[in-house]
Short mmCIF file of C-alpha atoms and ligand atoms in Angstrom, two decimals:
data_model
loop_
_atom_site.label_atom_id
_atom_site.label_comp_id
_atom_site.label_asym_id
_atom_site.label_seq_id
_atom_site.Cartn_x
_atom_site.Cartn_y
_atom_site.Cartn_z
CA MET A 1115 -132.85 90.21 98.20
CA ALA A 1116 -132.91 92.20 94.97
CA PRO A 1117 -134.76 90.63 92.03
CA ILE A 1118 -132.64 88.67 89.54
CA PRO A 1119 -133.69 90.11 86.19
CA GLU A 1120 -131.82 87.63 84.01
CA LEU A 1121 -133.08 84.51 85.76
CA ALA A 1122 -136.42 82.81 85.28
CA PRO A 1123 -138.25 82.03 88.57
CA GLU A 1124 -137.46 78.31 88.35
CA LEU A 1125 -133.77 79.23 88.52
CA ALA A 1126 -134.05 80.74 91.98
CA PRO A 1127 -131.21 79.81 94.39
CA GLU A 1128 -131.18 76.23 95.58
CA PRO A 1129 -130.83 75.60 99.32
CA VAL A 1130 -127.22 74.59 100.06
CA PRO A 1131 -127.06 70.79 100.59
CA ASP A 1132 -125.80 69.74 104.01
CA SER A 1133 -124.05 66.47 103.23
CA LEU A 1134 -122.12 64.74 100.50
CA ALA A 1135 -125.05 62.34 100.09
CA ALA A 1136 -127.41 65.29 99.57
CA CYS A 1137 -125.00 66.69 96.95
CA ARG A 1138 -125.03 63.36 95.14
CA ARG A 1139 -128.83 63.19 95.23
CA LEU A 1140 -129.16 66.68 93.79
CA ASP A 1141 -126.55 65.90 91.13
CA ARG A 1142 -128.40 62.75 90.15
CA ASP A 1143 -131.65 64.67 89.66
CA ASP A 1144 -130.00 67.56 87.78
CA PRO A 1145 -130.16 67.08 83.99
CA LEU A 1146 -127.07 69.31 83.56
CA SER A 1147 -124.98 66.78 85.53
CA THR A 1148 -124.92 64.51 82.50
CA LEU A 1149 -122.71 67.07 80.73
CA THR A 1150 -119.72 66.00 82.84
CA GLY A 1151 -119.45 62.89 80.68
CA ARG A 1152 -118.86 65.05 77.60
CA PHE A 1153 -115.41 65.99 78.92
CA ARG A 1154 -112.21 64.06 79.45
CA LEU A 1155 -111.23 64.83 83.02
CA PRO A 1156 -108.43 63.13 84.95
CA THR A 1157 -109.78 60.98 87.79
CA GLY A 1158 -109.26 62.25 91.29
CA ILE A 1159 -108.97 65.88 90.19
CA VAL A 1160 -111.50 68.60 90.97
CA TYR A 1161 -110.96 71.19 88.27
CA LEU A 1162 -111.71 74.70 89.50
CA ASP A 1163 -109.87 76.43 86.65
CA GLY A 1164 -112.26 76.02 83.73
CA ASN A 1165 -112.45 79.81 83.75
CA SER A 1166 -108.78 79.92 82.74
CA LEU A 1167 -108.52 76.88 80.47
CA GLY A 1168 -111.61 74.79 79.87
CA PRO A 1169 -111.12 70.99 79.99
CA LEU A 1170 -110.93 68.76 76.91
CA PRO A 1171 -114.34 68.01 75.37
CA ARG A 1172 -114.48 64.47 74.03
CA ALA A 1173 -115.96 65.89 70.83
CA SER A 1174 -112.86 68.08 70.34
CA GLU A 1175 -110.51 65.18 70.91
CA ALA A 1176 -112.28 63.17 68.24
CA ALA A 1177 -112.58 66.11 65.84
CA VAL A 1178 -108.88 66.97 66.06
CA ARG A 1179 -107.96 63.34 65.43
CA ARG A 1180 -110.20 63.37 62.35
CA ALA A 1181 -108.83 66.70 61.16
CA THR A 1182 -105.21 65.56 61.38
CA ALA A 1183 -105.04 61.94 60.16
CA GLY A 1184 -108.34 62.01 58.29
CA GLU A 1185 -108.33 65.44 56.66
CA TRP A 1186 -104.85 66.97 56.62
CA GLY A 1187 -103.18 63.58 56.11
CA ARG A 1188 -105.44 62.53 53.27
CA SER A 1189 -106.76 65.68 51.65
CA LEU A 1190 -103.65 67.85 51.81
CA VAL A 1191 -104.34 71.25 50.28
CA ARG A 1192 -107.63 69.98 48.87
CA GLY A 1193 -108.97 70.13 52.45
CA TRP A 1194 -109.66 73.85 52.09
CA ASN A 1195 -112.47 72.93 49.72
CA ASP A 1196 -113.17 69.26 50.33
CA GLU A 1197 -113.37 69.58 54.14
CA ASP A 1198 -114.59 73.18 54.01
CA TRP A 1199 -111.67 74.41 56.11
CA ILE A 1200 -112.20 77.78 54.45
CA GLY A 1201 -115.71 77.93 55.93
CA LEU A 1202 -114.67 76.79 59.42
CA PRO A 1203 -114.20 80.29 60.91
CA THR A 1204 -117.71 81.22 59.77
CA ARG A 1205 -119.24 77.98 61.05
CA THR A 1206 -117.50 78.45 64.40
CA ALA A 1207 -118.61 82.08 64.68
CA ALA A 1208 -122.19 80.94 63.99
CA ARG A 1209 -122.05 78.67 67.05
CA ILE A 1210 -120.75 81.48 69.25
CA ALA A 1211 -123.31 84.07 68.10
CA PRO A 1212 -126.33 82.73 70.04
CA LEU A 1213 -124.26 82.55 73.22
CA ILE A 1214 -123.63 86.28 73.10
CA GLY A 1215 -126.96 87.51 71.78
CA ALA A 1216 -125.72 88.26 68.28
CA GLU A 1217 -126.44 87.20 64.73
CA ALA A 1218 -123.95 84.97 62.94
CA GLU A 1219 -122.91 87.74 60.51
CA GLU A 1220 -121.98 89.94 63.47
CA VAL A 1221 -119.33 87.55 64.81
CA ALA A 1222 -115.89 86.60 63.54
CA CYS A 1223 -113.67 83.90 64.97
CA ALA A 1224 -110.00 84.72 64.61
CA ASP A 1225 -106.76 85.67 66.32
CA SER A 1226 -106.52 86.34 70.06
CA VAL A 1227 -108.58 88.62 72.30
CA SER A 1228 -105.67 91.07 72.34
CA VAL A 1229 -105.43 91.32 68.55
CA ASN A 1230 -109.20 91.52 68.09
CA LEU A 1231 -109.38 94.27 70.68
CA PHE A 1232 -106.77 96.25 68.76
CA LYS A 1233 -108.59 95.86 65.45
CA LEU A 1234 -111.93 96.92 66.91
CA ALA A 1235 -110.58 99.82 68.98
CA ALA A 1236 -108.61 101.21 66.05
CA GLY A 1237 -111.65 100.88 63.80
CA ALA A 1238 -113.86 102.50 66.45
CA LEU A 1239 -111.63 105.59 66.56
CA ALA A 1240 -112.12 106.01 62.82
CA LEU A 1241 -115.90 105.83 63.32
CA LYS A 1242 -115.69 108.73 65.82
CA PRO A 1243 -113.17 111.12 64.23
CA ASP A 1244 -114.20 114.06 66.44
CA ARG A 1245 -113.58 112.23 69.72
CA LYS A 1246 -110.08 111.54 71.01
CA VAL A 1247 -110.45 109.60 74.25
CA LEU A 1248 -110.43 105.86 74.95
CA LEU A 1249 -112.14 105.19 78.28
CA ALA A 1250 -111.33 102.11 80.37
CA ALA A 1251 -111.57 100.94 83.98
CA GLU A 1252 -108.80 100.71 86.53
CA ARG A 1253 -107.55 97.20 87.32
CA ASP A 1254 -109.12 95.67 84.21
CA PHE A 1255 -107.35 92.76 82.48
CA PRO A 1256 -103.85 94.05 81.62
CA THR A 1257 -103.69 92.98 77.97
CA ASP A 1258 -106.64 95.22 77.13
CA GLY A 1259 -104.80 98.22 78.53
CA TYR A 1260 -101.53 97.19 76.87
CA MET A 1261 -103.23 97.05 73.47
CA LEU A 1262 -104.78 100.48 73.95
CA GLN A 1263 -101.35 101.84 74.92
CA GLY A 1264 -99.90 100.40 71.71
CA LEU A 1265 -102.73 101.94 69.71
CA SER A 1266 -102.19 105.33 71.33
CA ARG A 1267 -98.51 105.24 70.34
CA LEU A 1268 -99.62 104.94 66.70
CA ARG A 1269 -102.20 107.67 67.25
CA PRO A 1270 -100.50 110.42 69.29
CA ASP A 1271 -103.71 112.49 69.04
CA ILE A 1272 -105.53 109.93 71.21
CA ARG A 1273 -105.64 109.87 75.02
CA ILE A 1274 -106.42 106.95 77.30
CA ARG A 1275 -108.55 107.78 80.33
CA ILE A 1276 -108.62 105.23 83.15
CA VAL A 1277 -111.16 105.65 85.95
CA PRO A 1278 -112.35 103.41 88.81
CA HIS A 1279 -115.05 101.02 87.67
CA HIS A 1280 -117.84 102.76 89.60
CA GLU A 1281 -117.01 106.08 87.89
CA ILE A 1282 -117.41 104.77 84.33
CA ALA A 1283 -120.99 105.97 83.88
CA GLY A 1284 -120.03 109.46 85.01
CA ALA A 1285 -117.03 109.55 82.67
CA LEU A 1286 -119.01 109.12 79.41
CA SER A 1287 -118.28 112.67 78.27
CA ASN A 1288 -118.51 114.05 74.75
CA ASP A 1289 -114.80 113.64 74.04
CA VAL A 1290 -114.95 109.85 74.56
CA ALA A 1291 -114.94 107.76 71.39
CA LEU A 1292 -114.94 104.29 72.93
CA LEU A 1293 -115.54 102.58 76.26
CA VAL A 1294 -113.53 99.35 76.70
CA LEU A 1295 -114.71 97.23 79.61
CA SER A 1296 -114.70 93.64 80.85
CA HIS A 1297 -118.10 92.06 81.44
CA ALA A 1298 -116.69 90.12 84.40
CA ASP A 1299 -113.72 91.24 86.46
CA TYR A 1300 -110.95 88.64 86.04
CA ARG A 1301 -109.92 89.04 89.66
CA THR A 1302 -113.19 89.25 91.57
CA GLY A 1303 -115.68 87.84 89.07
CA ALA A 1304 -117.92 90.89 89.61
CA LEU A 1305 -120.27 91.43 86.67
CA ALA A 1306 -120.52 94.83 85.03
CA ASP A 1307 -123.93 96.18 84.02
CA LEU A 1308 -123.52 95.41 80.32
CA SER A 1309 -126.98 96.53 79.21
CA GLY A 1310 -127.18 99.61 81.44
CA LEU A 1311 -123.73 100.91 80.54
CA SER A 1312 -124.20 100.11 76.83
CA ARG A 1313 -127.41 102.15 76.86
CA GLN A 1314 -125.84 105.05 78.76
CA ALA A 1315 -122.83 105.03 76.44
CA ALA A 1316 -125.04 105.05 73.36
CA GLU A 1317 -126.97 108.04 74.75
CA ALA A 1318 -123.67 109.86 75.23
CA GLY A 1319 -122.51 109.03 71.69
CA VAL A 1320 -119.82 106.69 73.03
CA LEU A 1321 -119.14 103.35 71.33
CA THR A 1322 -118.80 100.26 73.54
CA LEU A 1323 -116.28 97.41 73.28
CA TRP A 1324 -116.98 94.63 75.80
CA ASP A 1325 -114.44 92.00 76.79
CA LEU A 1326 -116.52 88.86 77.32
CA SER A 1327 -113.58 86.57 78.10
CA HIS A 1328 -114.95 85.61 81.52
CA THR A 1329 -118.64 85.38 80.60
CA ALA A 1330 -119.00 83.86 77.11
CA GLY A 1331 -120.28 80.32 77.67
CA LEU A 1332 -121.09 81.07 81.31
CA ALA A 1333 -123.71 83.79 81.46
CA PRO A 1334 -126.56 85.17 79.37
CA ILE A 1335 -125.22 87.98 77.19
CA GLY A 1336 -127.50 90.09 75.03
CA LEU A 1337 -125.18 92.23 72.95
CA ALA A 1338 -127.74 93.21 70.32
CA ALA A 1339 -130.52 93.77 72.86
CA ALA A 1340 -128.19 95.99 74.89
CA GLY A 1341 -127.23 98.02 71.84
CA ALA A 1342 -123.56 97.17 72.35
CA ASP A 1343 -121.30 98.10 69.43
CA MET A 1344 -118.37 95.71 69.68
CA ALA A 1345 -117.08 92.86 71.78
CA VAL A 1346 -114.24 90.40 72.06
CA GLY A 1347 -113.97 87.14 73.96
CA CYS A 1348 -111.91 84.11 74.64
CA GLY A 1349 -112.22 80.67 73.02
CA TYR A 1350 -110.28 78.71 75.62
CA LYS A 1351 -112.03 79.65 78.88
CA TYR A 1352 -115.72 78.72 79.35
CA LEU A 1353 -115.98 77.81 75.65
CA ASN A 1354 -113.43 74.99 76.19
CA GLY A 1355 -111.72 75.46 72.82
CA GLY A 1356 -108.27 74.34 74.02
CA PRO A 1357 -104.99 76.11 74.89
CA GLY A 1358 -104.61 79.18 72.70
CA ALA A 1359 -107.95 78.62 70.94
CA PRO A 1360 -108.97 81.38 68.53
CA ALA A 1361 -110.89 84.25 70.06
CA PHE A 1362 -114.01 85.93 68.72
CA ALA A 1363 -115.02 89.46 67.82
CA PHE A 1364 -118.48 91.00 67.58
CA LEU A 1365 -119.32 93.99 65.40
CA ALA A 1366 -122.92 95.24 65.44
CA ARG A 1367 -124.63 95.11 62.09
CA ARG A 1368 -125.17 98.88 61.95
CA HIS A 1369 -121.38 99.39 61.74
CA HIS A 1370 -120.70 96.85 59.00
CA GLU A 1371 -120.66 99.29 56.12
CA ALA A 1372 -118.47 101.94 57.73
CA PHE A 1373 -116.08 99.82 59.78
CA ALA A 1374 -112.55 99.39 58.44
CA ASN A 1375 -110.24 96.70 59.83
CA PRO A 1376 -106.78 98.27 60.25
CA LEU A 1377 -105.24 94.79 59.84
CA SER A 1378 -106.71 94.40 56.39
CA GLY A 1379 -105.37 90.98 55.48
CA TRP A 1380 -106.45 88.77 52.63
CA MET A 1381 -108.74 86.53 54.70
CA GLY A 1382 -110.90 89.56 55.45
CA HIS A 1383 -111.06 90.41 51.75
CA GLU A 1384 -114.33 89.85 49.93
CA ARG A 1385 -112.64 87.63 47.32
CA PRO A 1386 -109.21 86.55 48.61
CA PHE A 1387 -108.59 84.18 45.71
CA ASP A 1388 -108.92 86.90 43.10
CA PHE A 1389 -105.47 87.98 44.30
CA ALA A 1390 -106.41 91.51 43.36
CA PRO A 1391 -103.95 94.26 44.32
CA GLY A 1392 -106.54 96.38 46.11
CA TYR A 1393 -108.25 95.55 49.42
CA ALA A 1394 -112.05 95.25 49.48
CA PRO A 1395 -113.59 94.14 52.79
CA ALA A 1396 -115.73 91.03 53.12
CA ALA A 1397 -119.35 91.57 54.12
CA GLY A 1398 -120.19 91.68 57.83
CA ALA A 1399 -117.91 90.77 60.71
CA ALA A 1400 -115.89 88.47 58.42
CA ARG A 1401 -113.89 91.59 57.53
CA LEU A 1402 -112.33 91.30 60.98
CA MET A 1403 -110.27 88.36 59.80
CA ALA A 1404 -106.72 89.00 58.66
CA GLY A 1405 -104.59 85.92 57.98
CA THR A 1406 -105.06 82.21 57.36
CA PRO A 1407 -107.22 80.60 60.05
CA PRO A 1408 -105.60 77.98 62.38
CA ILE A 1409 -107.65 74.98 61.26
CA LEU A 1410 -106.58 72.51 63.95
CA SER A 1411 -107.37 74.96 66.75
CA LEU A 1412 -110.61 76.00 65.11
CA THR A 1413 -111.56 72.34 64.75
CA ALA A 1414 -111.20 71.85 68.51
CA LEU A 1415 -113.20 74.99 69.30
CA HIS A 1416 -115.93 74.24 66.76
CA ALA A 1417 -116.46 70.78 68.25
CA ALA A 1418 -116.29 72.13 71.83
CA LEU A 1419 -119.21 74.43 71.07
CA GLU A 1420 -121.51 71.45 70.36
CA VAL A 1421 -122.01 71.01 74.08
CA PHE A 1422 -123.89 74.34 74.30
CA GLU A 1423 -126.60 73.28 71.86
CA GLY A 1424 -129.97 73.45 73.57
CA LEU A 1425 -128.55 74.93 76.79
CA GLN A 1426 -129.80 78.19 78.25
CA PRO A 1427 -126.99 80.51 79.37
CA ALA A 1428 -129.20 81.63 82.29
CA ALA A 1429 -129.36 78.04 83.50
CA LEU A 1430 -125.58 77.76 83.24
CA LEU A 1431 -124.99 80.88 85.31
CA ALA A 1432 -127.54 79.72 87.89
CA ARG A 1433 -125.75 76.38 88.17
CA SER A 1434 -122.37 78.05 88.53
CA ARG A 1435 -123.76 80.17 91.37
CA THR A 1436 -125.25 77.07 93.01
CA LEU A 1437 -121.74 75.59 92.98
CA SER A 1438 -120.00 78.73 94.26
CA ASP A 1439 -122.63 79.11 97.02
CA LEU A 1440 -121.93 75.54 98.05
CA PHE A 1441 -118.19 76.15 98.19
CA LEU A 1442 -118.66 79.32 100.22
CA ALA A 1443 -120.89 77.54 102.72
CA ARG A 1444 -118.80 74.38 103.05
CA ALA A 1445 -115.41 76.13 103.16
CA ALA A 1446 -116.55 79.02 105.39
CA PRO A 1447 -115.07 77.71 108.67
CA ALA A 1448 -111.64 77.06 107.11
CA LEU A 1449 -111.69 80.33 105.16
CA GLU A 1450 -112.43 82.26 108.32
CA ALA A 1451 -110.08 80.36 110.61
CA HIS A 1452 -107.15 80.88 108.26
CA GLY A 1453 -107.66 84.54 107.40
CA PHE A 1454 -109.00 84.42 103.83
CA THR A 1455 -111.04 87.41 102.65
CA CYS A 1456 -113.52 86.87 99.84
CA VAL A 1457 -113.05 89.73 97.35
CA SER A 1458 -115.88 88.53 95.09
CA PRO A 1459 -119.28 90.20 95.41
CA ALA A 1460 -121.25 89.02 98.44
CA ARG A 1461 -124.49 89.28 96.44
CA ARG A 1462 -124.70 86.22 94.22
CA GLU A 1463 -126.57 88.25 91.55
CA ALA A 1464 -123.44 90.37 91.07
CA ARG A 1465 -121.18 87.35 90.67
CA GLY A 1466 -119.80 85.70 87.55
CA GLY A 1467 -118.29 82.22 87.52
CA HIS A 1468 -115.42 82.42 89.96
CA LEU A 1469 -114.61 83.33 93.54
CA SER A 1470 -111.40 84.97 94.68
CA PHE A 1471 -109.97 85.03 98.17
CA ALA A 1472 -107.20 87.33 99.33
CA HIS A 1473 -104.53 85.79 101.56
CA PRO A 1474 -100.86 86.72 102.04
CA GLN A 1475 -99.83 83.09 101.35
CA ALA A 1476 -102.25 82.56 98.45
CA TYR A 1477 -99.49 81.33 96.12
CA PRO A 1478 -98.23 78.36 98.21
CA VAL A 1479 -101.80 77.56 99.29
CA VAL A 1480 -102.89 77.24 95.64
CA GLN A 1481 -99.87 75.04 94.87
CA ALA A 1482 -100.63 72.80 97.87
CA LEU A 1483 -104.26 72.62 96.81
CA ILE A 1484 -103.20 71.54 93.32
CA ALA A 1485 -101.00 68.86 94.87
CA ALA A 1486 -104.08 67.72 96.79
CA GLY A 1487 -106.00 67.35 93.52
CA VAL A 1488 -107.94 70.63 93.48
CA ILE A 1489 -106.80 72.81 90.60
CA GLY A 1490 -107.42 76.53 90.96
CA ASP A 1491 -105.08 79.41 90.24
CA PHE A 1492 -103.22 82.30 91.79
CA ARG A 1493 -103.58 85.88 90.63
CA ALA A 1494 -101.06 88.47 91.73
CA PRO A 1495 -100.59 89.88 94.20
CA ASP A 1496 -102.45 87.74 96.73
CA LEU A 1497 -105.51 85.99 95.29
CA MET A 1498 -106.58 82.37 95.31
CA ARG A 1499 -109.03 82.14 92.40
CA LEU A 1500 -111.47 79.24 92.09
CA GLY A 1501 -113.71 78.83 89.06
CA PHE A 1502 -117.10 77.11 89.07
CA SER A 1503 -117.72 76.10 85.49
CA PRO A 1504 -121.32 74.92 85.20
CA LEU A 1505 -120.68 72.38 82.45
CA PHE A 1506 -118.64 69.66 84.10
CA LEU A 1507 -118.53 70.34 87.85
CA ARG A 1508 -121.05 68.68 90.12
CA ARG A 1509 -122.05 69.53 93.66
CA ALA A 1510 -120.20 66.47 94.98
CA ASP A 1511 -116.97 67.71 93.32
CA VAL A 1512 -117.29 71.10 94.97
CA TRP A 1513 -118.03 69.52 98.34
CA ALA A 1514 -114.83 67.45 98.01
CA ALA A 1515 -112.85 70.53 96.96
CA ALA A 1516 -113.97 72.45 100.04
CA ASP A 1517 -112.97 69.53 102.27
CA ARG A 1518 -109.54 69.20 100.66
CA PHE A 1519 -109.02 72.94 101.05
CA ALA A 1520 -109.83 72.68 104.77
CA GLN A 1521 -107.35 69.79 105.07
CA VAL A 1522 -104.56 71.70 103.32
CA MET A 1523 -105.06 74.57 105.75
CA GLU A 1524 -105.49 72.47 108.89
CA THR A 1525 -102.50 70.22 108.24
CA GLY A 1526 -100.35 73.18 107.21
CA ALA A 1527 -99.41 71.22 104.05
CA TRP A 1528 -99.00 74.49 102.19
CA ARG A 1529 -95.97 75.39 104.36
CA ASP A 1530 -93.76 72.97 102.41
CA PRO A 1531 -91.11 75.29 100.87
CA ALA A 1532 -91.53 73.55 97.49
CA PHE A 1533 -94.93 75.23 97.15
CA ALA A 1534 -93.44 78.72 97.46
CA GLU A 1535 -91.34 78.42 94.28
CA LYS A 1536 -92.99 80.56 91.63
CA GLN A 1537 -93.49 79.00 88.22
CA ARG A 1538 -93.61 80.98 84.94
CA VAL A 1539 -97.35 80.58 84.54
CA THR A 1540 -99.56 81.09 87.57
C1 PLP B 1860 -108.15 85.67 79.28
C2 PLP B 1860 -108.42 87.07 78.95
C3 PLP B 1860 -107.83 87.67 77.82
C4 PLP B 1860 -106.88 86.87 76.97
O1 PLP B 1860 -106.43 87.53 75.86
P1 PLP B 1860 -105.62 86.77 74.72
O2 PLP B 1860 -105.12 87.84 73.86
O3 PLP B 1860 -106.58 85.87 74.01
O4 PLP B 1860 -104.53 85.99 75.37
C5 PLP B 1860 -108.17 88.98 77.54
N1 PLP B 1860 -109.01 89.67 78.32
C6 PLP B 1860 -109.57 89.13 79.43
C7 PLP B 1860 -110.52 89.93 80.26
C8 PLP B 1860 -109.28 87.82 79.78
O5 PLP B 1860 -109.81 87.30 80.87
#
């Protein structure tokens, strides 16, 4: 087996337990198992979709209650000062920074991943005026491509070049201004070589913009150490910030002076309450903000990030892989008997936090699994995607999920026509 550079020796793979009792024993002795209690999870449900929407942290529930009745209800507009709502984006960004290997001043918390990606990509083009190509990988998360397409319509001089993932390194030519790439593939969970590609891009004079949506809060990320230039990521997946939580954006310190946010709104101004007619950017990544921050959503995200204090991202990734290994081992007979193909990397070192299995009936199977209390999701055209968030799932949960999956397949429960009806959100 290849060495695991990002893992300390004590985080080497754990032998897969062979019984539910063994799972429970290991859970009991695992200090990370106590984190489950920090979340409000419905009883009887095994939640394998924390990679899509993290569950509700108890701290967020309490913080939102305080922020509504206690702050908004009582302080009214005075809350901006009295409750430091105005400082909440900065305080939230400061909690995200250590999870991605950045300094607080290099991170902003605002808007969605899509909007942040647009701001950074447009600003990157201005930093590289002699280069006219945006490079991205085939089959990457669609919104990233959609935003680049929108940007290229505003900049007809720009071309988008899409290549297969394994050809990215070879495509870093001297006409490329920016490489936009996901750290983990949203379909397969495969991890990209963030540090290697960032280094190769830098050598080729290409800026890098990483989409960390499927790794922030799951895996060790060293943006500064890798020499990455920019990044975006999601607040509602492994960071558990709640539905539609604000996203984050990273801008390396060396670009702070020169970088211009094309969406130059007042909240990215150095002194918004001067109400001056001319725009002057705030210092650091705070210039990436545009409009008024969503305080209730930020409150939930800020409180959700408490859970990461004192945790090592490498330990989280190791735990997630322990859980996905367990699922693979326990569900193997049913997966094989019923024609599922694992499209996630076979090597655990190449894997992020989820596993995906191709199957022609993946949609009704996922619906039947949800009805049986195991929540995963379906990704078009034919994937059953199961996430193994390290914060709240225990080995015993994963064991139960594998057994319920086997039952759904063996009983043919998924054949109920009700499960074939497609809903708006999959
Ligand atoms: C979830 C996800 C997004 C979401 O983007 P929003 O604009 O915040 O909705 C973007 N990129 C990737 C890779 C994702 O997984």
